[in-house]
CSV table of C-alpha atoms in Angstrom, one decimal:
chain,number,residue,atom,x,y,z
A,98,MET,CA,0.0,0.0,0.0
A,99,THR,CA,1.1,3.6,-0.5
A,100,GLU,CA,1.1,6.6,1.8
A,101,LYS,CA,-2.1,7.9,0.2
A,102,GLU,CA,-3.8,4.5,0.7
A,103,PHE,CA,-2.9,4.5,4.4
A,104,MET,CA,-4.2,8.1,4.7
A,105,HIS,CA,-7.3,7.1,2.8
A,106,GLU,CA,-8.0,4.4,5.4
A,107,ALA,CA,-7.6,6.9,8.3
A,108,ILE,CA,-10.0,9.3,6.5
A,109,HIS,CA,-12.4,6.5,5.8
A,110,LEU,CA,-12.5,5.7,9.5
A,111,ALA,CA,-13.2,9.3,10.3
A,112,ILE,CA,-16.1,9.5,7.9
A,113,GLU,CA,-17.5,6.1,9.0
A,114,ASN,CA,-17.3,7.3,12.6
A,115,VAL,CA,-19.5,10.3,11.9
A,116,GLU,CA,-22.1,8.0,10.2
A,117,LYS,CA,-22.0,5.5,13.1
A,118,ARG,CA,-22.1,8.3,15.8
A,119,ASN,CA,-19.3,6.8,17.9
A,120,GLY,CA,-17.6,10.1,18.4
A,121,GLY,CA,-15.9,12.9,16.6
A,122,PRO,CA,-14.8,12.9,12.9
A,123,PHE,CA,-11.3,11.5,13.5
A,124,GLY,CA,-9.5,8.3,12.4
A,125,ALA,CA,-6.0,6.9,12.5
A,126,VAL,CA,-4.0,3.9,11.5
A,127,VAL,CA,-0.6,2.6,12.6
A,128,VAL,CA,1.6,1.0,9.9
A,129,LYS,CA,4.6,-1.2,10.3
A,130,ASP,CA,6.6,-2.8,7.4
A,131,GLY,CA,4.1,-1.5,4.9
A,132,LYS,CA,1.0,-3.0,6.6
A,133,ILE,CA,-1.7,-1.6,8.8
A,134,ILE,CA,-1.3,-3.2,12.2
A,135,ALA,CA,-3.9,-1.1,14.1
A,136,ARG,CA,-6.8,1.2,13.5
A,137,GLY,CA,-8.5,3.8,15.8
A,138,TYR,CA,-11.4,6.2,15.6
A,139,ASN,CA,-12.7,8.7,18.0
A,140,GLN,CA,-14.8,7.1,20.7
A,141,VAL,CA,-15.0,9.9,23.3
A,142,THR,CA,-18.8,10.0,23.4
A,143,SER,CA,-19.6,6.4,22.8
A,144,LEU,CA,-17.2,5.2,25.6
A,145,ASN,CA,-17.6,8.3,27.9
A,146,ASP,CA,-13.8,8.5,27.8
A,147,PRO,CA,-12.2,11.8,27.0
A,148,THR,CA,-8.9,10.0,26.2
A,149,ALA,CA,-10.5,7.8,23.5
A,150,HIS,CA,-9.2,9.9,20.6
A,151,ALA,CA,-8.4,8.2,17.3
A,152,GLU,CA,-4.7,8.4,17.7
A,153,VAL,CA,-4.7,7.1,21.3
A,154,VAL,CA,-7.0,4.2,20.4
A,155,ALA,CA,-4.8,3.3,17.4
A,156,ILE,CA,-1.7,3.5,19.6
A,157,ARG,CA,-3.2,1.3,22.2
A,158,ASN,CA,-4.3,-1.2,19.6
A,159,ALA,CA,-0.9,-1.2,17.9
A,160,CYS,CA,1.0,-1.7,21.2
A,161,LYS,CA,-1.3,-4.6,22.0
A,162,ALA,CA,-0.7,-6.1,18.5
A,163,LEU,CA,3.1,-5.7,18.9
A,164,ASN,CA,3.2,-6.6,22.5
A,165,SER,CA,5.3,-3.5,23.1
A,166,PHE,CA,4.8,-0.1,24.8
A,167,GLN,CA,6.7,1.6,21.9
A,168,LEU,CA,6.0,1.8,18.2
A,169,GLU,CA,9.5,1.6,16.9
A,170,GLY,CA,9.6,1.5,13.1
A,171,CYS,CA,5.9,2.4,12.8
A,172,GLU,CA,4.2,5.2,11.1
A,173,ILE,CA,1.0,6.9,12.2
A,174,TYR,CA,-1.5,8.2,9.7
A,175,THR,CA,-4.2,10.4,11.2
A,176,SER,CA,-7.1,12.3,9.6
A,177,CYS,CA,-6.3,15.4,11.5
A,178,GLU,CA,-3.2,17.1,13.1
A,179,PRO,CA,-3.0,15.6,16.6
A,180,CYS,CA,-4.3,17.5,19.6
A,181,PRO,CA,-2.0,18.2,22.6
A,182,MET,CA,-3.0,14.9,24.3
A,183,CYS,CA,-2.5,12.8,21.2
A,184,LEU,CA,0.7,14.6,20.4
A,185,GLY,CA,2.0,13.7,23.8
A,186,ALA,CA,0.9,10.0,23.4
A,187,ILE,CA,2.6,9.9,20.0
A,188,TYR,CA,5.9,11.2,21.3
A,189,TRP,CA,5.8,8.6,24.2
A,190,ALA,CA,5.0,5.8,21.7
A,191,ARG,CA,8.1,6.9,19.6
A,192,PRO,CA,6.9,6.1,16.0
A,193,ALA,CA,9.2,6.9,13.1
A,194,LYS,CA,6.9,9.3,11.4
A,195,VAL,CA,3.4,10.9,11.6
A,196,TYR,CA,1.3,11.8,8.6
A,197,TYR,CA,-1.8,14.0,9.0
A,198,ALA,CA,-4.5,15.3,6.7
A,199,CYS,CA,-6.6,18.2,8.2
A,200,THR,CA,-4.9,20.9,10.3
A,201,LYS,CA,-5.7,22.0,13.8
A,202,THR,CA,-7.1,25.2,12.2
A,203,ASP,CA,-9.5,23.0,10.2
A,204,ALA,CA,-10.6,21.3,13.4
A,205,SER,CA,-11.1,24.6,15.1
A,206,GLU,CA,-13.4,25.7,12.4
A,207,ILE,CA,-15.8,22.9,13.3
A,208,LEU,CA,-15.5,23.6,17.0
A,209,PHE,CA,-12.8,21.1,17.9
A,210,ASP,CA,-10.4,23.8,19.2
A,211,ASP,CA,-7.4,22.8,21.2
A,212,ASP,CA,-5.8,26.3,21.2
A,213,PHE,CA,-6.8,26.9,24.8
A,214,ILE,CA,-4.8,23.9,25.9
A,215,TYR,CA,-1.7,25.1,24.2
A,216,LYS,CA,-2.1,28.5,25.9
A,217,GLU,CA,-2.7,26.8,29.3
A,218,ILE,CA,0.5,24.7,29.0
A,219,GLU,CA,2.5,27.9,28.6
A,220,LYS,CA,1.2,29.5,31.8
A,221,PRO,CA,2.7,29.0,35.2
A,222,LEU,CA,0.7,26.6,37.3
A,223,GLN,CA,-0.7,29.4,39.5
A,224,GLN,CA,-2.2,31.2,36.5
A,225,ARG,CA,-4.0,28.3,34.8
A,226,SER,CA,-7.8,28.2,34.7
A,227,LEU,CA,-7.8,24.8,36.3
A,228,PRO,CA,-6.3,24.9,39.9
A,229,PHE,CA,-3.3,22.7,40.5
A,230,VAL,CA,-2.5,22.1,44.1
A,231,GLN,CA,0.6,20.3,45.3
A,232,LEU,CA,0.2,17.8,48.2
A,233,MET,CA,2.4,15.3,49.9
A,234,ARG,CA,5.5,15.7,47.7
A,235,GLU,CA,7.9,14.2,50.2
A,236,GLU,CA,5.8,11.1,50.7
A,237,ALA,CA,5.4,10.7,46.9
A,238,LEU,CA,9.1,10.9,46.4
A,239,ALA,CA,9.3,7.4,48.0
A,240,ALA,CA,8.1,5.9,44.7
A,241,PHE,CA,10.8,7.8,42.7
A,242,LYS,CA,13.4,6.6,45.2
A,243,ALA,CA,12.2,3.0,44.8
A,244,TRP,CA,12.3,3.3,41.0
A,245,THR,CA,15.8,4.8,41.1
A,246,SER,CA,17.2,1.9,43.3
A,247,LYS,CA,15.5,-0.9,41.4
A,248,THR,CA,18.0,-2.8,39.2
A,249,ASN,CA,15.7,-4.9,37.2
A,250,LYS,CA,13.3,-2.2,35.9
A,251,ILE,CA,12.1,-1.9,32.3
A,252,GLU,CA,13.2,1.5,31.2
A,253,TYR,CA,11.3,3.6,28.7
């Protein structure tokens, strides 16, 4: 299959998702060695899960298929430029490349606007619209100390 055929599949998933009313108009596929190994479409409203974006669902399905927590050597094709959450998930998954169709501006024009999140990230914690309150840091550092001293951990 070609890059355009992979993107066509991501776009098809997005269109089909609108028709089936599972969630927003977004689709994604993960490709490895020239084959689609996983698909995902937005399921936010059907699963009542704000993290069930197409890219995240596709990444979860691909990791399960590969029995790995990283997508080394994979490519992600997504019907729209990833939102901040999906972008973070993509970087953590470490694919080789990401292809996208629509832009975040296109998404904003149909009221899927993530600009407020980008703006919030830039603000100091005390200035964000959602209060962030730090509690029990010293107690929580025990988990970090345990991780640091563990010799047989799986690093990522």
